[in-house]
Every structure is written in structure tokens, then in C-alpha cells.
Amino acid sequence: MTLFPHPEPSSPAPSSYQVWALPGIPEVRPGDDLVKLVADGATVPGMPGLADGDVLIVTSKIVSKAEGRVLEADDREAAIEAETVRVVARRGPARIVESRHGFVMAAAGVDASNTPKGTVLLLPEDPDASARALRLGLREALGVDVGVIVTDTFGRPWRTGQTDVAIGASGVRVLNDLRGGVDSHGNSLGVTVTAVGDELAAAGELVKGKADGLPVAVIRGLPQHVLEGPVEAPGTPQARPEESARALVRDAASDMFRLGTSEAVREAVTLRRTVREFTAEPVDGAAVRRAVDAAVTAPAPHHTTPWRFVLLETEESRLRLLDAMREKWIADLRADGKSEESIAKRVRRGDVLRDAPYLVVPCLVMDGSHTYPDARRNAAEREMFVVAGGAGIQNFLVALAGERLGSAWVSSTMFCRDVVRDVLALPGDWDPMGAVAVGHAAAPPRERPPRDGDDFVVVR
């Protein structure tokens, strides 16, 4: 790579490219003709101009200014709130959010730098459309076919510092999918998809700088990344998929790191829904064990560990338990005087356990509990342990949701504890605290009525 802040470039070798910043672009104001400003910068005497196959790297700030995305705002926080669709993580005043464009970034791209005091800059309304308009305008003004990338600055998880990335593109193949190919050693490439758009954006930033008044760069020598074909007119409903910067945004379903810390807890709790129907897809036992790891972090009295989890991983063990429990339920219901129709209906409610591909029986043990001389305190002691057992089960259910596993906690084992202990060969002091059906939900959960926490709060 060759950097030319004030270039006199020659034709680059096939394995090299050149990058330089366009000089002479003045402070951009709302309504300015950005095409004219860039074309004037590209035709300054002594500069190499623009040629077919070049890639233009344009800082989003000047696009926003030209498009009038300047907001009078003494309160930047209100502007961030308006541009945010989801708060990913928060630490003090700093917020990582998903903007309405779909970008996960700090402050939704709302910027108070390089703009007059009392104003903030919003991201372009549609960065891909902005890139297409600039590309078309330069073709009409200068007769050249160039690729255009609109950039902004992002921080990155696990990496210190910031870098420019592509938020809009036209005429550039922003992803280079190498899957299915082989490397120089003949190894198959199974996951390699290069983020060309972001790499070009970062290369341009090396010569633009943050405070040097050079908002546009040109990259020459990489025509393989510039798409041939007609330039779309502004207002085109959709760019070709391979040249839209939206292709660089990972979809939610495949994003393993979508959630921030606080949001992960909130979403896992929200995802924790009772699932009544499961697919036949097997359950990963390792995921269940990770959920148990979370369960045993619950609070408990006297520094005890009152939780035990019995994992029924085979169909034979599940059916043996459920058949024995069914017989006990039926006997109890008949003793209660229930009709056969009523008994059949009640037994069917337990079929969620029978249909699940995985079953867990949480148990409570009283190891470490205190014994008192009066029944009142002994009853309170047990209640403390039961509460701790419930906290462990809640942790378990939330952790399963975080593993994208559905669950249903059913209390039925509590009504036939002796049967459960006998079938599963459990110690006599293990109290089964229900059963948890685990599996992959067969359908999205039903909408549940919203609950406002204030309805459950009493302040004294």
C-alpha cells in the first residue's frame, strides 16, 4: 500500500494500491452540492483526478451536513434517544445502542464534534442512497465509474480504539465470500467472508484523519472490488444486495454477541416463557449443565448449597418416571372423587413433560439447616430453604432461555415425592421440587399481557 497525502501516483503494481485524501473541500453546510464539492476536490491541479475503478471513501459527517441532518440540540441525550431502537449496554452515561439503521454503536451515531456548538449531527437518513446519489452525480459530472463508501467511526468489542467502517455503499462489493474455496495449502475455507467495505473504509481513514479537514479519500488499484453495471438513480428502492452496506450488519438470528450485559439479563428473563409444545430436536446436554452452573449461584441460607438437579437424558428414564407418576396422580384424583373425564383432562396437562425431549427434576436438600426448639422457627427455616430452591430454579429457567432452550416448570413431582425418589433411586432427604420440561419450542410463545412493576410495589 502507498499513502499519498499529496500524491503523484503512478500505476500501482497488481499487489499494491494507492490511497490519498482530496484537498480543498471546504466546510460543508446544509444544502451544499456534495457532488460539486467532491468533483472540485478531485480536479485540483496537480492531483491525479478520479478514474474508472477508483473507490471514494466519504466521511458521513459531510453527507449529513449536506443533507441537513444537523439538529439544534442543547441536549444530545434526547437526540440519541430519538435515534435509538434498542439499548444494548449502558455504563454510566455511555450507551451502546442499536440505531434505527440497524447499526450497533455508541450513541446511535449522534455526534457533537465537527459541528457548531448547540448542534449535533445525525447519521444520513439512508447512507446507501447517499452513496448511490454521489456515485451517479460523479459519473454525470466527471464521466467516471467509481465505487463510493460512506463511513463512520465505530468502537469494537474486545478491541481498544476505534476504526472507520462502511455504513453506506454503492458500486462496491462490500463482502468477499471465500467459502467453498481453498487456501494455498489446499485447506477448505468454510467460514471466510472478508468485510471488504470496512477494510476500504479503514484504509481511507489513514489519510483522512479525524481533525485534518480531509473528509474524502480515494483508493486506486483495487478495481476487483468495484462492481460493473449501471449506476442506480437516487430513489432506487434497493441497491444490489452485494453493494449495500446493510449486508455488513449481521442479522440477529446469527449474531452470537448481540446482547450487552444488562440487556442479556433482561432479554433472558423476558425469553423465559412456559413452553407447552416442543420439537423433536435433541437437547444439548452441555447447555443444560451450563444452566445448572447458573442455577447454583442463587442465594441460600447459612452458606449452604440446597440444590440438586436430576437430569433425565434418556427416553427410557423419562417414561419410567412419568408412567409411575401418572398412576399415582390417577389414584389420588379418584380418592378425591373426581370423575374419569376430569381425571383424563388433568392428566393431559402433564403431557408437556411426556412430550419434551429432556427432563430435569430439581430437588431440595436441607443440609446445613438449623434446628430450633420451637415449631415456628423450624417452619421458617424450611421456608428459607424453599425460597432458595425457587431462586435456583428461576436461575435455571433463565439460563435455559439464554441457551435458546424452551422450558416448562411443572409442580407435579411435589405431589408424589416418594414415587419420584423410588423410581430415580434418590436419597430419602432429597425433595423433588417439580419437574422442568426442556426442549426447542415448536412455535413462538403467545403474547402475554404486559405487567407494570409499579402495580406490584408498595412504598412505605
CSV table of C-alpha atoms in Angstrom, one decimal:
chain,number,residue,atom,x,y,z
A,1,MET,CA,0.0,0.0,0.0
A,2,THR,CA,1.2,3.5,-0.8
A,3,LEU,CA,-0.1,6.6,1.1
A,4,PHE,CA,-0.3,9.8,-0.9
A,5,PRO,CA,-1.5,12.8,1.2
A,6,HIS,CA,-0.3,14.9,-1.7
A,7,PRO,CA,0.1,12.3,-4.4
A,8,GLU,CA,1.8,12.0,-7.6
A,9,PRO,CA,0.8,8.3,-8.1
A,10,SER,CA,1.9,6.1,-10.9
A,11,SER,CA,0.1,3.0,-12.0
A,12,PRO,CA,0.2,0.6,-9.0
A,13,ALA,CA,1.6,-2.9,-9.2
A,14,PRO,CA,-1.1,-5.6,-9.2
A,15,SER,CA,-0.3,-6.4,-5.5
A,16,SER,CA,-0.4,-2.8,-4.3
A,17,TYR,CA,-2.8,0.1,-4.1
A,18,GLN,CA,-2.7,3.8,-3.5
A,19,VAL,CA,-4.7,6.0,-1.2
A,20,TRP,CA,-4.8,9.7,-0.9
A,21,ALA,CA,-7.1,12.4,0.6
A,22,LEU,CA,-8.8,15.0,-1.6
A,23,PRO,CA,-7.7,18.5,-0.6
A,24,GLY,CA,-9.6,21.7,-0.8
A,25,ILE,CA,-13.1,20.5,0.4
A,26,PRO,CA,-14.5,23.4,2.4
A,27,GLU,CA,-16.7,23.3,5.5
A,28,VAL,CA,-20.0,21.7,4.3
A,29,ARG,CA,-23.3,23.3,5.1
A,30,PRO,CA,-26.9,22.2,4.8
A,31,GLY,CA,-28.0,22.3,1.1
A,32,ASP,CA,-24.4,22.2,-0.3
A,33,ASP,CA,-23.9,20.3,-3.6
A,34,LEU,CA,-21.7,17.5,-2.3
A,35,VAL,CA,-21.1,16.2,-5.8
A,36,LYS,CA,-19.7,19.5,-6.9
A,37,LEU,CA,-17.5,19.8,-3.8
A,38,VAL,CA,-16.0,16.4,-4.3
A,39,ALA,CA,-15.6,16.9,-8.1
A,40,ASP,CA,-13.8,20.2,-7.5
A,41,GLY,CA,-11.5,18.5,-4.9
A,42,ALA,CA,-10.8,15.7,-7.4
A,43,THR,CA,-9.8,18.1,-10.2
A,44,VAL,CA,-7.4,20.3,-8.2
A,45,PRO,CA,-4.3,21.0,-10.4
A,46,GLY,CA,-1.5,18.5,-9.5
A,47,MET,CA,-3.9,15.9,-8.3
A,48,PRO,CA,-4.5,12.7,-10.2
A,49,GLY,CA,-8.2,13.1,-10.5
A,50,LEU,CA,-10.7,10.2,-10.5
A,51,ALA,CA,-10.6,7.2,-12.8
A,52,ASP,CA,-12.8,4.2,-13.5
A,53,GLY,CA,-12.4,1.6,-10.8
A,54,ASP,CA,-11.4,4.1,-8.0
A,55,VAL,CA,-13.2,3.9,-4.7
A,56,LEU,CA,-14.2,7.1,-3.0
A,57,ILE,CA,-14.2,7.0,0.9
A,58,VAL,CA,-16.5,9.7,2.3
A,59,THR,CA,-16.9,10.6,5.9
A,60,SER,CA,-20.6,10.5,6.9
A,61,LYS,CA,-20.4,13.9,8.6
A,62,ILE,CA,-20.2,15.8,5.4
A,63,VAL,CA,-23.0,13.8,3.9
A,64,SER,CA,-25.1,14.5,7.0
A,65,LYS,CA,-24.3,18.2,6.8
A,66,ALA,CA,-25.2,18.5,3.1
A,67,GLU,CA,-28.4,16.6,3.7
A,68,GLY,CA,-29.4,18.9,6.5
A,69,ARG,CA,-29.1,16.2,9.2
A,70,VAL,CA,-27.9,18.9,11.6
A,71,LEU,CA,-30.1,19.3,14.7
A,72,GLU,CA,-30.3,22.2,17.1
A,73,ALA,CA,-30.0,20.4,20.3
A,74,ASP,CA,-28.5,21.5,23.6
A,75,ASP,CA,-29.5,18.1,24.9
A,76,ARG,CA,-27.6,15.4,23.0
A,77,GLU,CA,-29.2,12.7,25.1
A,78,ALA,CA,-32.7,13.5,23.6
A,79,ALA,CA,-31.3,13.1,20.1
A,80,ILE,CA,-29.7,9.8,21.0
A,81,GLU,CA,-32.9,8.6,22.4
A,82,ALA,CA,-34.8,9.5,19.2
A,83,GLU,CA,-32.3,7.7,17.0
A,84,THR,CA,-32.2,4.5,19.2
A,85,VAL,CA,-34.4,1.4,18.8
A,86,ARG,CA,-32.6,-0.8,21.4
A,87,VAL,CA,-30.2,-0.2,24.2
A,88,VAL,CA,-27.5,-2.9,24.1
A,89,ALA,CA,-25.4,-1.9,27.1
A,90,ARG,CA,-25.0,1.0,29.4
A,91,ARG,CA,-22.2,2.0,31.7
A,92,GLY,CA,-22.7,5.3,33.4
A,93,PRO,CA,-23.6,7.9,30.8
A,94,ALA,CA,-22.1,5.8,28.0
A,95,ARG,CA,-24.6,3.8,25.9
A,96,ILE,CA,-24.1,1.2,23.2
A,97,VAL,CA,-27.3,1.1,21.2
A,98,GLU,CA,-28.9,-0.2,18.0
A,99,SER,CA,-29.7,2.8,15.8
A,100,ARG,CA,-32.8,2.8,13.6
A,101,HIS,CA,-30.4,2.0,10.7
A,102,GLY,CA,-29.6,-1.3,12.4
A,103,PHE,CA,-26.1,-0.3,13.4
A,104,VAL,CA,-24.9,-1.3,16.9
A,105,MET,CA,-22.7,1.6,18.0
A,106,ALA,CA,-22.1,4.3,20.6
A,107,ALA,CA,-24.8,7.0,21.0
A,108,ALA,CA,-26.6,5.9,17.8
A,109,GLY,CA,-24.1,7.9,15.8
A,110,VAL,CA,-25.2,11.2,17.2
A,111,ASP,CA,-22.1,13.4,17.1
A,112,ALA,CA,-21.4,16.7,18.7
A,113,SER,CA,-17.9,17.1,17.2
A,114,ASN,CA,-17.1,19.0,14.0
A,115,THR,CA,-20.4,20.9,14.2
A,116,PRO,CA,-21.2,24.3,15.8
A,117,LYS,CA,-21.9,24.4,19.5
A,118,GLY,CA,-25.5,23.8,20.3
A,119,THR,CA,-26.0,21.4,17.4
A,120,VAL,CA,-25.5,17.7,16.8
A,121,LEU,CA,-25.1,15.7,13.7
A,122,LEU,CA,-27.3,12.7,12.9
A,123,LEU,CA,-26.3,9.9,10.6
A,124,PRO,CA,-27.5,10.2,7.0
A,125,GLU,CA,-31.2,9.2,6.6
A,126,ASP,CA,-30.2,6.4,4.2
A,127,PRO,CA,-26.4,6.0,3.8
A,128,ASP,CA,-26.7,3.6,0.9
A,129,ALA,CA,-28.9,6.0,-1.0
A,130,SER,CA,-26.5,8.8,-0.2
A,131,ALA,CA,-23.6,6.8,-1.7
A,132,ARG,CA,-25.7,6.0,-4.8
A,133,ALA,CA,-26.6,9.7,-5.3
A,134,LEU,CA,-22.9,10.7,-5.0
A,135,ARG,CA,-21.8,7.9,-7.4
A,136,LEU,CA,-24.4,8.9,-10.0
A,137,GLY,CA,-23.5,12.6,-9.7
A,138,LEU,CA,-19.8,12.0,-10.2
A,139,ARG,CA,-20.5,9.9,-13.2
A,140,GLU,CA,-22.5,12.7,-14.7
A,141,ALA,CA,-20.1,15.4,-13.7
A,142,LEU,CA,-16.8,13.7,-14.5
A,143,GLY,CA,-17.7,10.7,-16.7
A,144,VAL,CA,-16.1,8.1,-14.4
A,145,ASP,CA,-17.5,5.0,-12.8
A,146,VAL,CA,-16.3,4.8,-9.2
A,147,GLY,CA,-17.3,3.0,-6.1
A,148,VAL,CA,-18.5,5.1,-3.1
A,149,ILE,CA,-18.3,4.1,0.6
A,150,VAL,CA,-19.8,6.4,3.3
A,151,THR,CA,-18.1,5.8,6.6
A,152,ASP,CA,-18.5,6.4,10.3
A,153,THR,CA,-16.4,5.6,13.3
A,154,PHE,CA,-17.2,2.5,15.5
A,155,GLY,CA,-15.7,1.0,18.6
A,156,ARG,CA,-15.3,-2.7,18.6
A,157,PRO,CA,-16.0,-5.5,21.2
A,158,TRP,CA,-12.8,-6.9,22.7
A,159,ARG,CA,-10.6,-4.3,20.9
A,160,THR,CA,-9.3,-1.0,22.2
A,161,GLY,CA,-9.7,2.0,19.9
A,162,GLN,CA,-11.9,2.9,17.1
A,163,THR,CA,-11.9,2.4,13.4
A,164,ASP,CA,-13.9,3.6,10.4
A,165,VAL,CA,-16.4,1.2,8.9
A,166,ALA,CA,-18.8,1.3,5.9
A,167,ILE,CA,-22.3,2.5,6.7
A,168,GLY,CA,-23.3,3.1,3.1
A,169,ALA,CA,-22.1,1.8,-0.2
A,170,SER,CA,-22.7,1.9,-3.9
A,171,GLY,CA,-20.7,0.2,-6.7
A,172,VAL,CA,-18.6,-1.7,-4.2
A,173,ARG,CA,-18.8,-5.4,-3.4
A,174,VAL,CA,-18.8,-4.9,0.4
A,175,LEU,CA,-18.3,-8.6,1.2
A,176,ASN,CA,-15.9,-11.1,-0.4
A,177,ASP,CA,-17.3,-14.6,0.2
A,178,LEU,CA,-14.4,-17.1,0.0
A,179,ARG,CA,-16.4,-20.0,1.4
A,180,GLY,CA,-16.1,-23.1,-0.7
A,181,GLY,CA,-12.6,-22.2,-1.9
A,182,VAL,CA,-9.2,-23.4,-0.7
A,183,ASP,CA,-6.1,-21.7,0.7
A,184,SER,CA,-2.6,-22.0,-0.6
A,185,HIS,CA,-2.2,-25.3,1.3
A,186,GLY,CA,-5.4,-26.8,-0.2
A,187,ASN,CA,-7.4,-26.4,3.0
A,188,SER,CA,-11.1,-25.7,2.5
A,189,LEU,CA,-12.3,-22.3,3.5
A,190,GLY,CA,-15.5,-22.8,5.5
A,191,VAL,CA,-16.2,-19.5,7.2
A,192,THR,CA,-14.1,-16.9,5.5
A,193,VAL,CA,-16.1,-13.8,4.4
A,194,THR,CA,-14.0,-10.7,4.1
A,195,ALA,CA,-15.6,-7.4,5.1
A,196,VAL,CA,-14.1,-5.5,2.2
A,197,GLY,CA,-16.3,-2.5,2.7
A,198,ASP,CA,-14.9,-2.0,6.3
A,199,GLU,CA,-11.3,-2.6,5.1
A,200,LEU,CA,-11.6,0.0,2.5
A,201,ALA,CA,-13.2,2.4,5.0
A,202,ALA,CA,-10.3,1.9,7.4
A,203,ALA,CA,-7.7,2.4,4.6
A,204,GLY,CA,-9.3,5.7,3.7
A,205,GLU,CA,-9.2,6.9,7.3
A,206,LEU,CA,-5.5,6.5,7.4
A,207,VAL,CA,-5.1,9.6,5.2
A,208,LYS,CA,-8.3,11.5,6.1
A,209,GLY,CA,-7.7,11.8,9.9
A,210,LYS,CA,-10.2,13.0,12.4
A,211,ALA,CA,-9.4,16.6,12.6
A,212,ASP,CA,-7.4,17.4,9.5
A,213,GLY,CA,-10.2,18.8,7.4
A,214,LEU,CA,-9.8,16.0,4.8
A,215,PRO,CA,-13.2,14.2,4.7
A,216,VAL,CA,-12.8,12.3,1.4
A,217,ALA,CA,-10.2,9.8,0.3
A,218,VAL,CA,-9.6,8.0,-2.9
A,219,ILE,CA,-8.3,4.4,-3.2
A,220,ARG,CA,-6.9,3.3,-6.5
A,221,GLY,CA,-5.6,-0.1,-7.6
A,222,LEU,CA,-8.4,-2.4,-6.3
A,223,PRO,CA,-10.8,-2.5,-9.2
A,224,GLN,CA,-11.7,-6.1,-8.4
A,225,HIS,CA,-13.9,-4.7,-5.6
A,226,VAL,CA,-15.7,-2.2,-7.8
A,227,LEU,CA,-18.9,-3.5,-9.4
A,228,GLU,CA,-19.6,-3.0,-13.1
A,229,GLY,CA,-23.0,-2.1,-14.4
A,230,PRO,CA,-25.4,0.8,-14.4
A,231,VAL,CA,-25.4,3.4,-11.7
A,232,GLU,CA,-28.8,3.5,-9.9
A,233,ALA,CA,-30.6,6.8,-9.8
A,234,PRO,CA,-31.4,8.3,-6.4
A,235,GLY,CA,-34.6,6.9,-5.1
A,236,THR,CA,-33.9,3.4,-6.4
A,237,PRO,CA,-35.8,1.2,-3.9
A,238,GLN,CA,-32.9,-1.1,-3.2
A,239,ALA,CA,-29.3,-1.4,-4.2
A,240,ARG,CA,-27.9,-4.7,-5.4
A,241,PRO,CA,-27.5,-6.8,-2.2
A,242,GLU,CA,-23.8,-7.2,-2.6
A,243,GLU,CA,-23.1,-3.5,-2.6
A,244,SER,CA,-25.4,-2.4,0.2
A,245,ALA,CA,-23.6,-1.7,3.5
A,246,ARG,CA,-26.6,-3.3,5.2
A,247,ALA,CA,-25.0,-6.6,4.1
A,248,LEU,CA,-22.3,-5.9,6.6
A,249,VAL,CA,-24.8,-5.9,9.5
A,250,ARG,CA,-25.1,-9.4,11.0
A,251,ASP,CA,-28.7,-10.5,11.3
A,252,ALA,CA,-30.0,-11.0,14.8
A,253,ALA,CA,-30.5,-14.8,14.4
A,254,SER,CA,-26.8,-15.4,13.7
A,255,ASP,CA,-25.3,-12.8,16.0
A,256,MET,CA,-23.8,-14.7,19.0
A,257,PHE,CA,-22.8,-11.4,20.7
A,258,ARG,CA,-25.9,-9.4,20.1
A,259,LEU,CA,-26.7,-8.6,23.7
A,260,GLY,CA,-24.9,-6.3,26.1
A,261,THR,CA,-24.5,-7.4,29.7
A,262,SER,CA,-27.5,-5.6,31.2
A,263,GLU,CA,-29.6,-6.4,28.1
A,264,ALA,CA,-28.7,-10.0,28.2
A,265,VAL,CA,-30.1,-10.4,31.6
A,266,ARG,CA,-33.3,-8.5,30.7
A,267,GLU,CA,-33.8,-10.4,27.5
A,268,ALA,CA,-33.1,-13.8,29.1
A,269,VAL,CA,-35.7,-13.1,31.7
A,270,THR,CA,-38.1,-11.9,29.0
A,271,LEU,CA,-37.4,-15.0,26.9
A,272,ARG,CA,-38.2,-17.2,29.9
A,273,ARG,CA,-41.6,-18.3,28.9
A,274,THR,CA,-43.5,-21.5,29.6
A,275,VAL,CA,-43.3,-23.7,26.5
A,276,ARG,CA,-46.0,-26.3,26.1
A,277,GLU,CA,-45.1,-27.8,22.8
A,278,PHE,CA,-41.6,-29.0,21.7
A,279,THR,CA,-40.0,-30.1,18.5
A,280,ALA,CA,-38.2,-33.5,18.3
A,281,GLU,CA,-34.8,-31.7,18.0
A,282,PRO,CA,-32.4,-33.2,20.6
A,283,VAL,CA,-31.3,-31.1,23.5
A,284,ASP,CA,-27.6,-30.4,24.0
A,285,GLY,CA,-26.8,-31.8,27.5
A,286,ALA,CA,-23.9,-29.4,27.8
A,287,ALA,CA,-26.3,-26.5,27.5
A,288,VAL,CA,-28.4,-27.9,30.4
A,289,ARG,CA,-25.3,-28.3,32.5
A,290,ARG,CA,-24.3,-24.7,31.9
A,291,ALA,CA,-27.8,-23.7,33.1
A,292,VAL,CA,-27.2,-25.8,36.2
A,293,ASP,CA,-23.9,-23.8,36.7
A,294,ALA,CA,-26.0,-20.7,36.7
A,295,ALA,CA,-28.7,-22.2,39.0
A,296,VAL,CA,-26.3,-22.9,41.8
A,297,THR,CA,-25.2,-19.3,42.0
A,298,ALA,CA,-28.5,-18.4,43.7
A,299,PRO,CA,-28.5,-17.1,47.3
A,300,ALA,CA,-29.1,-19.6,50.0
A,301,PRO,CA,-29.2,-19.5,53.8
A,302,HIS,CA,-26.2,-20.2,56.0
A,303,HIS,CA,-23.8,-20.5,53.0
A,304,THR,CA,-25.5,-23.8,52.1
A,305,THR,CA,-26.0,-25.4,48.7
A,306,PRO,CA,-29.5,-26.8,48.8
A,307,TRP,CA,-30.0,-27.6,45.1
A,308,ARG,CA,-29.7,-30.9,43.3
A,309,PHE,CA,-30.7,-31.4,39.7
A,310,VAL,CA,-31.5,-34.9,38.3
A,311,LEU,CA,-31.1,-34.9,34.5
A,312,LEU,CA,-33.2,-37.5,32.7
A,313,GLU,CA,-31.4,-37.7,29.3
A,314,THR,CA,-32.9,-40.9,28.0
A,315,GLU,CA,-36.4,-41.6,26.9
A,316,GLU,CA,-36.5,-44.8,29.0
A,317,SER,CA,-35.7,-42.9,32.2
A,318,ARG,CA,-38.3,-40.2,31.5
A,319,LEU,CA,-41.1,-42.6,30.6
A,320,ARG,CA,-40.4,-44.9,33.6
A,321,LEU,CA,-40.8,-41.9,35.9
A,322,LEU,CA,-43.8,-40.3,34.2
A,323,ASP,CA,-45.7,-43.6,34.0
A,324,ALA,CA,-45.2,-44.1,37.7
A,325,MET,CA,-46.3,-40.6,38.4
A,326,ARG,CA,-49.4,-40.9,36.3
A,327,GLU,CA,-50.5,-43.9,38.2
A,328,LYS,CA,-50.1,-42.0,41.5
A,329,TRP,CA,-52.0,-38.9,40.2
A,330,ILE,CA,-54.9,-41.1,38.9
A,331,ALA,CA,-55.1,-42.8,42.3
A,332,ASP,CA,-55.1,-39.5,44.2
A,333,LEU,CA,-57.7,-38.0,41.9
A,334,ARG,CA,-60.0,-40.9,42.2
A,335,ALA,CA,-59.6,-40.7,46.0
A,336,ASP,CA,-60.7,-37.1,45.7
A,337,GLY,CA,-63.9,-38.2,44.0
A,338,LYS,CA,-63.0,-36.7,40.6
A,339,SER,CA,-64.9,-38.1,37.5
A,340,GLU,CA,-63.0,-40.1,34.9
A,341,GLU,CA,-63.4,-37.3,32.4
A,342,SER,CA,-62.0,-34.8,34.9
A,343,ILE,CA,-59.1,-37.1,35.7
A,344,ALA,CA,-58.3,-37.6,32.0
A,345,LYS,CA,-58.3,-33.8,31.5
A,346,ARG,CA,-56.0,-33.2,34.4
A,347,VAL,CA,-53.6,-36.0,33.4
A,348,ARG,CA,-53.4,-34.5,29.9
A,349,ARG,CA,-52.0,-31.3,31.4
A,350,GLY,CA,-48.9,-33.3,32.4
A,351,ASP,CA,-48.3,-34.3,28.8
A,352,VAL,CA,-45.9,-31.4,28.4
A,353,LEU,CA,-43.5,-33.5,30.5
A,354,ARG,CA,-44.1,-36.5,28.3
A,355,ASP,CA,-43.6,-34.7,25.0
A,356,ALA,CA,-40.4,-32.9,26.0
A,357,PRO,CA,-37.1,-34.5,24.7
A,358,TYR,CA,-35.3,-33.7,28.0
A,359,LEU,CA,-36.5,-33.7,31.7
A,360,VAL,CA,-34.9,-32.2,34.8
A,361,VAL,CA,-36.1,-32.8,38.3
A,362,PRO,CA,-34.8,-30.1,40.7
A,363,CYS,CA,-34.6,-31.3,44.3
A,364,LEU,CA,-34.2,-29.5,47.6
A,365,VAL,CA,-31.9,-30.8,50.4
A,366,MET,CA,-31.8,-29.3,53.9
A,367,ASP,CA,-28.1,-29.9,54.5
A,368,GLY,CA,-26.8,-27.2,56.8
A,369,SER,CA,-30.2,-26.1,58.1
A,370,HIS,CA,-30.6,-25.2,61.7
A,371,THR,CA,-32.9,-26.9,64.2
A,372,TYR,CA,-34.7,-24.8,66.8
A,373,PRO,CA,-36.7,-25.8,70.0
A,374,ASP,CA,-40.0,-24.5,68.6
A,375,ALA,CA,-42.0,-25.3,65.5
A,376,ARG,CA,-42.4,-21.7,64.4
A,377,ARG,CA,-38.7,-21.2,63.8
A,378,ASN,CA,-38.3,-24.6,62.3
A,379,ALA,CA,-41.1,-23.8,59.8
A,380,ALA,CA,-39.4,-20.5,58.9
A,381,GLU,CA,-36.1,-22.3,58.5
A,382,ARG,CA,-37.6,-24.7,55.9
A,383,GLU,CA,-39.3,-21.7,54.1
A,384,MET,CA,-35.9,-20.1,53.8
A,385,PHE,CA,-34.5,-23.2,52.0
A,386,VAL,CA,-37.6,-23.5,49.8
A,387,VAL,CA,-37.2,-19.9,48.8
A,388,ALA,CA,-33.5,-20.6,47.9
A,389,GLY,CA,-34.6,-23.7,46.0
A,390,GLY,CA,-37.0,-21.5,44.0
A,391,ALA,CA,-34.3,-18.9,43.3
A,392,GLY,CA,-32.1,-21.7,41.9
A,393,ILE,CA,-34.9,-23.0,39.7
A,394,GLN,CA,-35.5,-19.4,38.4
A,395,ASN,CA,-31.8,-19.1,37.6
A,396,PHE,CA,-32.0,-22.4,35.8
A,397,LEU,CA,-35.0,-21.4,33.7
A,398,VAL,CA,-33.5,-18.1,32.8
A,399,ALA,CA,-30.2,-19.7,31.8
A,400,LEU,CA,-32.0,-22.2,29.6
A,401,ALA,CA,-33.7,-19.3,27.9
A,402,GLY,CA,-30.2,-17.8,27.4
A,403,GLU,CA,-29.2,-21.0,25.7
A,404,ARG,CA,-32.3,-20.6,23.4
A,405,LEU,CA,-34.0,-23.6,25.0
A,406,GLY,CA,-37.6,-23.6,26.0
A,407,SER,CA,-38.8,-24.9,29.3
A,408,ALA,CA,-41.9,-25.5,31.4
A,409,TRP,CA,-41.7,-25.9,35.2
A,410,VAL,CA,-44.5,-28.3,36.4
A,411,SER,CA,-45.0,-28.8,40.1
A,412,SER,CA,-46.4,-32.4,39.8
A,413,THR,CA,-43.5,-34.3,41.3
A,414,MET,CA,-44.1,-32.5,44.6
A,415,PHE,CA,-47.4,-34.4,44.9
A,416,CYS,CA,-45.7,-37.8,44.7
A,417,ARG,CA,-42.2,-37.4,46.1
A,418,ASP,CA,-42.0,-40.9,47.4
A,419,VAL,CA,-42.7,-42.3,43.9
A,420,VAL,CA,-40.1,-40.0,42.3
A,421,ARG,CA,-37.5,-40.9,44.9
A,422,ASP,CA,-38.2,-44.6,44.5
A,423,VAL,CA,-38.1,-44.6,40.6
A,424,LEU,CA,-35.0,-42.4,40.4
A,425,ALA,CA,-33.3,-44.1,43.4
A,426,LEU,CA,-32.8,-40.8,45.2
A,427,PRO,CA,-31.7,-40.3,48.8
A,428,GLY,CA,-34.6,-40.0,51.2
A,429,ASP,CA,-33.8,-36.4,52.1
A,430,TRP,CA,-34.0,-35.2,48.5
A,431,ASP,CA,-37.3,-33.4,48.0
A,432,PRO,CA,-38.3,-33.2,44.3
A,433,MET,CA,-39.5,-29.6,43.7
A,434,GLY,CA,-41.4,-30.2,40.5
A,435,ALA,CA,-40.0,-31.1,37.1
A,436,VAL,CA,-38.7,-29.0,34.2
A,437,ALA,CA,-39.5,-30.0,30.6
A,438,VAL,CA,-36.7,-28.8,28.3
A,439,GLY,CA,-36.6,-28.6,24.5
A,440,HIS,CA,-36.9,-26.4,21.5
A,441,ALA,CA,-40.2,-24.6,21.2
A,442,ALA,CA,-42.4,-25.8,18.4
A,443,ALA,CA,-43.9,-22.3,18.0
A,444,PRO,CA,-43.3,-18.8,19.1
A,445,PRO,CA,-44.7,-18.1,22.6
A,446,ARG,CA,-48.1,-16.5,22.9
A,447,GLU,CA,-48.1,-12.8,23.6
A,448,ARG,CA,-48.7,-12.2,27.3
A,449,PRO,CA,-50.3,-9.2,28.8
A,450,PRO,CA,-47.8,-6.6,29.8
A,451,ARG,CA,-47.1,-6.2,33.5
A,452,ASP,CA,-46.1,-2.9,35.1
A,453,GLY,CA,-43.8,-3.3,38.1
A,454,ASP,CA,-45.4,-0.4,39.7
A,455,ASP,CA,-48.6,-2.5,40.1
A,456,PHE,CA,-46.7,-4.8,42.4
A,457,VAL,CA,-44.9,-2.2,44.5
A,458,VAL,CA,-45.8,-0.7,47.9
A,459,VAL,CA,-43.7,2.1,49.2
A,460,ARG,CA,-43.6,2.9,52.9
